[in-house]
PDB file of C-alpha atoms in Angstrom:
ATOM      1  CA  GLY A 121      18.411  18.815  -5.186  1.00 50.00           C
ATOM      2  CA  LEU A 122      15.782  16.129  -5.073  1.00 59.00           C
ATOM      3  CA  ASN A 123      16.952  12.532  -4.905  1.00 59.00           C
ATOM      4  CA  ARG A 124      14.697   9.562  -5.385  1.00 74.00           C
ATOM      5  CA  GLY A 125      15.821   6.039  -4.773  1.00 82.00           C
ATOM      6  CA  SER A 126      15.405   2.875  -2.813  1.00 84.00           C
ATOM      7  CA  ALA A 127      16.948   1.698   0.417  1.00 87.00           C
ATOM      8  CA  PHE A 128      16.679  -1.560   2.253  1.00 86.00           C
ATOM      9  CA  TYR A 129      16.359  -2.476   5.889  1.00 89.00           C
ATOM     10  CA  ILE A 130      19.478  -4.132   7.247  1.00 89.00           C
ATOM     11  CA  GLY A 131      17.940  -4.705  10.671  1.00 90.00           C
ATOM     12  CA  ASN A 132      17.998  -3.598  14.278  1.00 91.00           C
ATOM     13  CA  HIS A 133      21.586  -3.578  15.494  1.00 89.00           C
ATOM     14  CA  HIS A 134      22.232  -2.681  19.119  1.00 90.00           C
ATOM     15  CA  GLY A 135      18.928  -0.789  19.304  1.00 90.00           C
ATOM     16  CA  ARG A 136      19.477   1.133  16.063  1.00 93.00           C
ATOM     17  CA  GLU A 137      17.246   0.708  12.985  1.00 94.00           C
ATOM     18  CA  LEU A 138      19.699   0.562  10.075  1.00 94.00           C
ATOM     19  CA  PHE A 139      19.149   0.933   6.343  1.00 93.00           C
ATOM     20  CA  LEU A 140      21.512   0.884   3.371  1.00 91.00           C
ATOM     21  CA  THR A 141      21.311   2.892   0.152  1.00 91.00           C
ATOM     22  CA  ASN A 142      23.612   4.618  -2.330  1.00 88.00           C
ATOM     23  CA  HIS A 143      25.454   7.768  -1.306  1.00 88.00           C
ATOM     24  CA  HIS A 144      24.086   9.540  -4.394  1.00 85.00           C
ATOM     25  CA  VAL A 145      20.566   8.821  -3.062  1.00 87.00           C
ATOM     26  CA  MET A 146      21.281  10.195   0.432  1.00 88.00           C
ATOM     27  CA  SER A 147      24.458  11.718   1.824  1.00 87.00           C
ATOM     28  CA  GLU A 148      25.274  12.864   5.353  1.00 89.00           C
ATOM     29  CA  VAL A 149      24.176  16.399   4.493  1.00 90.00           C
ATOM     30  CA  GLU A 150      20.798  15.244   3.164  1.00 90.00           C
ATOM     31  CA  CYS A 151      19.973  13.039   6.169  1.00 93.00           C
ATOM     32  CA  LYS A 152      18.393  15.687   8.398  1.00 90.00           C
ATOM     33  CA  ASN A 153      15.858  16.745   5.725  1.00 90.00           C
ATOM     34  CA  ALA A 154      15.306  13.317   4.165  1.00 90.00           C
ATOM     35  CA  LYS A 155      11.731  12.156   3.623  1.00 86.00           C
ATOM     36  CA  ILE A 156      11.717   8.385   3.985  1.00 89.00           C
ATOM     37  CA  THR A 157       8.600   6.409   3.132  1.00 86.00           C
ATOM     38  CA  MET A 158       8.549   2.729   3.985  1.00 85.00           C
ATOM     39  CA  SER A 159       6.169   0.212   2.489  1.00 79.00           C
ATOM     40  CA  PHE A 160       5.216  -2.799   4.614  1.00 77.00           C
ATOM     41  CA  SER A 161       2.221  -5.145   4.235  1.00 77.00           C
ATOM     42  CA  ASN A 162       0.612  -2.806   1.686  1.00 76.00           C
ATOM     43  CA  LYS A 163       0.809   0.113   4.124  1.00 81.00           C
ATOM     44  CA  LYS A 164       3.063   3.136   3.982  1.00 83.00           C
ATOM     45  CA  PHE A 165       4.614   4.900   6.936  1.00 88.00           C
ATOM     46  CA  SER A 166       7.179   7.643   7.358  1.00 91.00           C
ATOM     47  CA  LEU A 167      10.565   7.492   9.018  1.00 93.00           C
ATOM     48  CA  SER A 168      13.112  10.180   9.672  1.00 94.00           C
ATOM     49  CA  CYS A 169      16.831   9.826   9.202  1.00 96.00           C
ATOM     50  CA  LYS A 170      18.450  10.171  12.634  1.00 96.00           C
ATOM     51  CA  ARG A 171      22.040  10.017  11.481  1.00 95.00           C
ATOM     52  CA  VAL A 172      24.402   8.546   8.932  1.00 95.00           C
ATOM     53  CA  ILE A 173      26.501   5.714  10.362  1.00 94.00           C
ATOM     54  CA  LEU A 174      28.737   5.183   7.327  1.00 88.00           C
ATOM     55  CA  SER A 175      29.071   7.232   4.178  1.00 86.00           C
ATOM     56  CA  LEU A 176      31.478   6.167   1.461  1.00 81.00           C
ATOM     57  CA  PHE A 177      31.750   7.970  -1.811  1.00 81.00           C
ATOM     58  CA  THR A 178      34.957   8.300  -3.719  1.00 71.00           C
ATOM     59  CA  GLU A 179      35.497   8.412  -7.435  1.00 62.00           C
ATOM     60  CA  GLU A 180      37.379   5.120  -7.386  1.00 57.00           C
ATOM     61  CA  ASP A 181      35.745   3.179  -4.600  1.00 63.00           C
ATOM     62  CA  SER A 182      32.235   3.341  -3.203  1.00 73.00           C
ATOM     63  CA  ASP A 183      28.746   4.811  -3.345  1.00 83.00           C
ATOM     64  CA  ILE A 184      27.243   3.621  -0.039  1.00 85.00           C
ATOM     65  CA  THR A 185      25.350   5.182   2.861  1.00 90.00           C
ATOM     66  CA  VAL A 186      24.307   3.279   5.981  1.00 92.00           C
ATOM     67  CA  PHE A 187      21.874   5.329   8.028  1.00 95.00           C
ATOM     68  CA  GLU A 188      19.844   5.065  11.218  1.00 96.00           C
ATOM     69  CA  THR A 189      16.149   5.933  11.218  1.00 95.00           C
ATOM     70  CA  SER A 190      13.561   6.723  13.818  1.00 93.00           C
ATOM     71  CA  ARG A 191      11.847   3.713  15.360  1.00 91.00           C
ATOM     72  CA  HIS A 192       8.461   2.496  14.186  1.00 90.00           C
ATOM     73  CA  GLU A 193       6.324  -0.384  15.467  1.00 89.00           C
ATOM     74  CA  ASN A 194       6.258  -2.007  11.998  1.00 86.00           C
ATOM     75  CA  LEU A 195      10.049  -2.335  12.011  1.00 89.00           C
ATOM     76  CA  ASN A 196       9.728  -4.774  14.936  1.00 85.00           C
ATOM     77  CA  LYS A 197       7.957  -7.174  12.545  1.00 85.00           C
ATOM     78  CA  LEU A 198      10.901  -7.287  10.116  1.00 85.00           C
ATOM     79  CA  LYS A 199      13.935  -9.532  10.317  1.00 82.00           C
ATOM     80  CA  GLY A 200      16.289  -7.471   8.203  1.00 79.00           C
ATOM     81  CA  LEU A 201      18.840  -8.947   5.831  1.00 75.00           C
ATOM     82  CA  LYS A 202      21.420 -11.588   6.360  1.00 75.00           C
ATOM     83  CA  ILE A 203      24.421 -10.451   4.344  1.00 73.00           C
ATOM     84  CA  ASP A 204      26.853 -13.101   3.135  1.00 76.00           C
ATOM     85  CA  PHE A 205      30.206 -11.331   3.135  1.00 74.00           C
ATOM     86  CA  ASP A 206      31.947 -14.500   1.912  1.00 82.00           C
ATOM     87  CA  TRP A 207      29.918 -14.735  -1.319  1.00 79.00           C
ATOM     88  CA  VAL A 208      32.126 -15.049  -4.393  1.00 80.00           C
ATOM     89  CA  PRO A 209      30.640 -13.513  -7.568  1.00 81.00           C
ATOM     90  CA  ILE A 210      30.328 -16.009 -10.429  1.00 83.00           C
ATOM     91  CA  ALA A 211      29.232 -15.021 -13.940  1.00 83.00           C
ATOM     92  CA  LYS A 212      25.705 -16.117 -14.973  1.00 85.00           C
ATOM     93  CA  THR A 213      24.454 -16.175 -11.358  1.00 85.00           C
ATOM     94  CA  LYS A 214      20.685 -15.460 -11.356  1.00 86.00           C
ATOM     95  CA  LEU A 215      19.885 -12.175  -9.603  1.00 83.00           C
ATOM     96  CA  ALA A 216      16.883 -10.142  -8.535  1.00 80.00           C
ATOM     97  CA  PHE A 217      16.445  -6.705  -7.011  1.00 75.00           C
ATOM     98  CA  ALA A 218      13.634  -4.883  -5.286  1.00 74.00           C
ATOM     99  CA  GLY A 219      13.242  -1.233  -6.217  1.00 72.00           C
ATOM    100  CA  PHE A 220      10.784   1.523  -7.053  1.00 68.00           C
ATOM    101  CA  GLY A 221      12.047   2.592 -10.469  1.00 65.00           C
ATOM    102  CA  MET A 222      10.522  -0.069 -12.715  1.00 47.00           C
ATOM    103  CA  LYS A 223       6.922   0.741 -11.771  1.00 44.00           C
ATOM    104  CA  ASN A 224       7.555   4.409 -11.121  1.00 42.00           C
ATOM    105  CA  ARG A 225       8.415   6.009 -14.402  1.00 44.00           C
ATOM    106  CA  LEU A 226       9.047   9.570 -13.373  1.00 44.00           C
ATOM    107  CA  SER A 227       7.604  12.463 -15.288  1.00 43.00           C
ATOM    108  CA  SER A 228      10.439  14.724 -16.244  1.00 42.00           C
ATOM    109  CA  SER A 229      11.492  17.273 -18.738  1.00 42.00           C
ATOM    110  CA  ARG A 230      14.937  17.128 -20.240  1.00 42.00           C
ATOM    111  CA  THR A 231      15.848  20.309 -18.366  1.00 40.00           C
ATOM    112  CA  GLY A 232      14.064  19.676 -15.075  1.00 43.00           C
ATOM    113  CA  TYR A 233      15.673  16.622 -13.466  1.00 42.00           C
ATOM    114  CA  ASN A 234      15.000  17.905  -9.943  1.00 44.00           C
ATOM    115  CA  ASN A 235      11.340  18.690 -10.654  1.00 44.00           C
ATOM    116  CA  ARG A 236      10.311  15.101 -11.310  1.00 47.00           C
ATOM    117  CA  LYS A 237       7.236  13.760  -9.521  1.00 48.00           C
ATOM    118  CA  LEU A 238       6.918  10.211  -8.273  1.00 49.00           C
ATOM    119  CA  LYS A 239       3.832   8.773  -9.995  1.00 49.00           C
ATOM    120  CA  SER A 240       3.219   5.878  -7.630  1.00 53.00           C
ATOM    121  CA  PHE A 241       4.746   3.998  -4.744  1.00 55.00           C
ATOM    122  CA  LYS A 242       4.826   0.360  -5.800  1.00 61.00           C
ATOM    123  CA  LEU A 243       7.768  -1.874  -5.113  1.00 62.00           C
ATOM    124  CA  LYS A 244       8.782  -4.168  -7.946  1.00 66.00           C
ATOM    125  CA  LEU A 245      10.818  -7.314  -7.604  1.00 71.00           C
ATOM    126  CA  SER A 246      12.809  -7.802 -10.794  1.00 70.00           C
ATOM    127  CA  MET A 247      12.867 -11.432 -11.836  1.00 69.00           C
ATOM    128  CA  ASP A 248      13.753 -10.906 -15.506  1.00 76.00           C
ATOM    129  CA  ASP A 249      15.515 -13.787 -17.262  1.00 82.00           C
ATOM    130  CA  ASP A 250      18.321 -11.423 -18.237  1.00 81.00           C
ATOM    131  CA  CYS A 251      18.860 -10.272 -14.631  1.00 82.00           C
ATOM    132  CA  ILE A 252      22.114 -12.185 -14.199  1.00 82.00           C
ATOM    133  CA  LEU A 253      25.653 -11.396 -13.166  1.00 83.00           C
ATOM    134  CA  LEU A 254      27.476 -10.764 -16.417  1.00 80.00           C
ATOM    135  CA  SER A 255      30.938 -10.047 -15.116  1.00 75.00           C
ATOM    136  CA  PRO A 256      32.543  -9.584 -11.739  1.00 70.00           C
ATOM    137  CA  THR A 257      35.568  -7.316 -11.933  1.00 64.00           C
ATOM    138  CA  ASN A 258      38.156  -5.902  -9.587  1.00 58.00           C
ATOM    139  CA  LYS A 259      39.398  -3.455 -12.195  1.00 59.00           C
ATOM    140  CA  THR A 260      38.706   0.259 -12.198  1.00 56.00           C
ATOM    141  CA  VAL A 261      36.187   1.087 -14.927  1.00 60.00           C
ATOM    142  CA  GLU A 262      34.325   4.180 -16.048  1.00 61.00           C
ATOM    143  CA  ALA A 263      30.733   4.124 -14.795  1.00 60.00           C
ATOM    144  CA  THR A 264      28.707   7.098 -16.076  1.00 61.00           C
ATOM    145  CA  ASP A 265      30.639  10.196 -15.020  1.00 60.00           C
ATOM    146  CA  ILE A 266      32.697   8.569 -12.256  1.00 60.00           C
ATOM    147  CA  TYR A 267      35.304   5.858 -12.054  1.00 59.00           C
ATOM    148  CA  ALA A 268      34.574   2.909  -9.806  1.00 60.00           C
ATOM    149  CA  ARG A 269      36.268  -0.337  -8.915  1.00 58.00           C
ATOM    150  CA  ASN A 270      35.023  -3.707  -7.715  1.00 61.00           C
ATOM    151  CA  LEU A 271      31.880  -3.502  -9.821  1.00 68.00           C
ATOM    152  CA  LEU A 272      29.421  -6.258 -10.512  1.00 73.00           C
ATOM    153  CA  ILE A 273      28.177  -5.861 -14.071  1.00 75.00           C
ATOM    154  CA  THR A 274      24.622  -7.162 -14.433  1.00 77.00           C
ATOM    155  CA  GLY A 275      21.988  -7.508 -17.121  1.00 77.00           C
ATOM    156  CA  CYS A 276      19.223  -6.308 -14.790  1.00 78.00           C
ATOM    157  CA  ASP A 277      16.802  -3.741 -16.194  1.00 75.00           C
ATOM    158  CA  MET A 278      16.888  -0.810 -13.800  1.00 72.00           C
ATOM    159  CA  ALA A 279      15.470   2.689 -13.937  1.00 70.00           C
ATOM    160  CA  SER A 280      15.772   5.927 -12.019  1.00 69.00           C
ATOM    161  CA  GLY A 281      14.466   5.190  -8.523  1.00 70.00           C
ATOM    162  CA  ASP A 282      16.122   1.767  -8.289  1.00 73.00           C
ATOM    163  CA  SER A 283      19.394   3.204  -6.983  1.00 79.00           C
ATOM    164  CA  GLY A 284      20.037   1.774  -3.532  1.00 75.00           C
ATOM    165  CA  SER A 285      17.994  -1.377  -4.165  1.00 77.00           C
ATOM    166  CA  ALA A 286      19.060  -4.668  -2.660  1.00 74.00           C
ATOM    167  CA  LEU A 287      20.561  -6.991  -5.250  1.00 76.00           C
ATOM    168  CA  ILE A 288      19.890 -10.588  -4.255  1.00 76.00           C
TER     169      ILE A 288
END
C-alpha cells in the first residue's frame, strides 16, 4: 500500500536523528522502503528510514511510530521539539498543527485509494479559530474503524496527509 502523511523531527538523541509519526503512516515493515521527503528553508531533501525505535499500535491504545533516519547536513540546523510530558489537557485550549494535507488535496477515485498522487509539497500551519481542544478523555471510544483510549478530541480541520502532524 501507499501511505502519505506527515512526521515531525524530535531531534538528535545520542547521535540518532529521530522523527515521530503515526503507525498507520509508517510501520516497522514499511521503514526499509519508506520515501521520506523533508522540507527545510524552502528546500526539499530526501532521508531514508534506518530503523524503527518504537512502534505502538493496538486497537485500544496507540498509533505511534518513532523512527531513526539517515543523517543530513540540514538536520544539524534544527533544534527539534521540546515535549512537555507534564502538560494537562484543558478544554478550549488553542491548538495548531503543521501538516501536508490541507494544501495537498489528493486526487483519488473512490476505488483507488492507493493510487492517489500528491499534488504539491507545501506545509500548512493550521491556525483556524476552531482548532481548539474540545474534550480530553481517558475513556475508550470508537475512532473510525478502531477503538482508542486517551484521545484528545479537537475541532481542527485536518485532511488526508495530516496524519502524524505535530499538534501544538
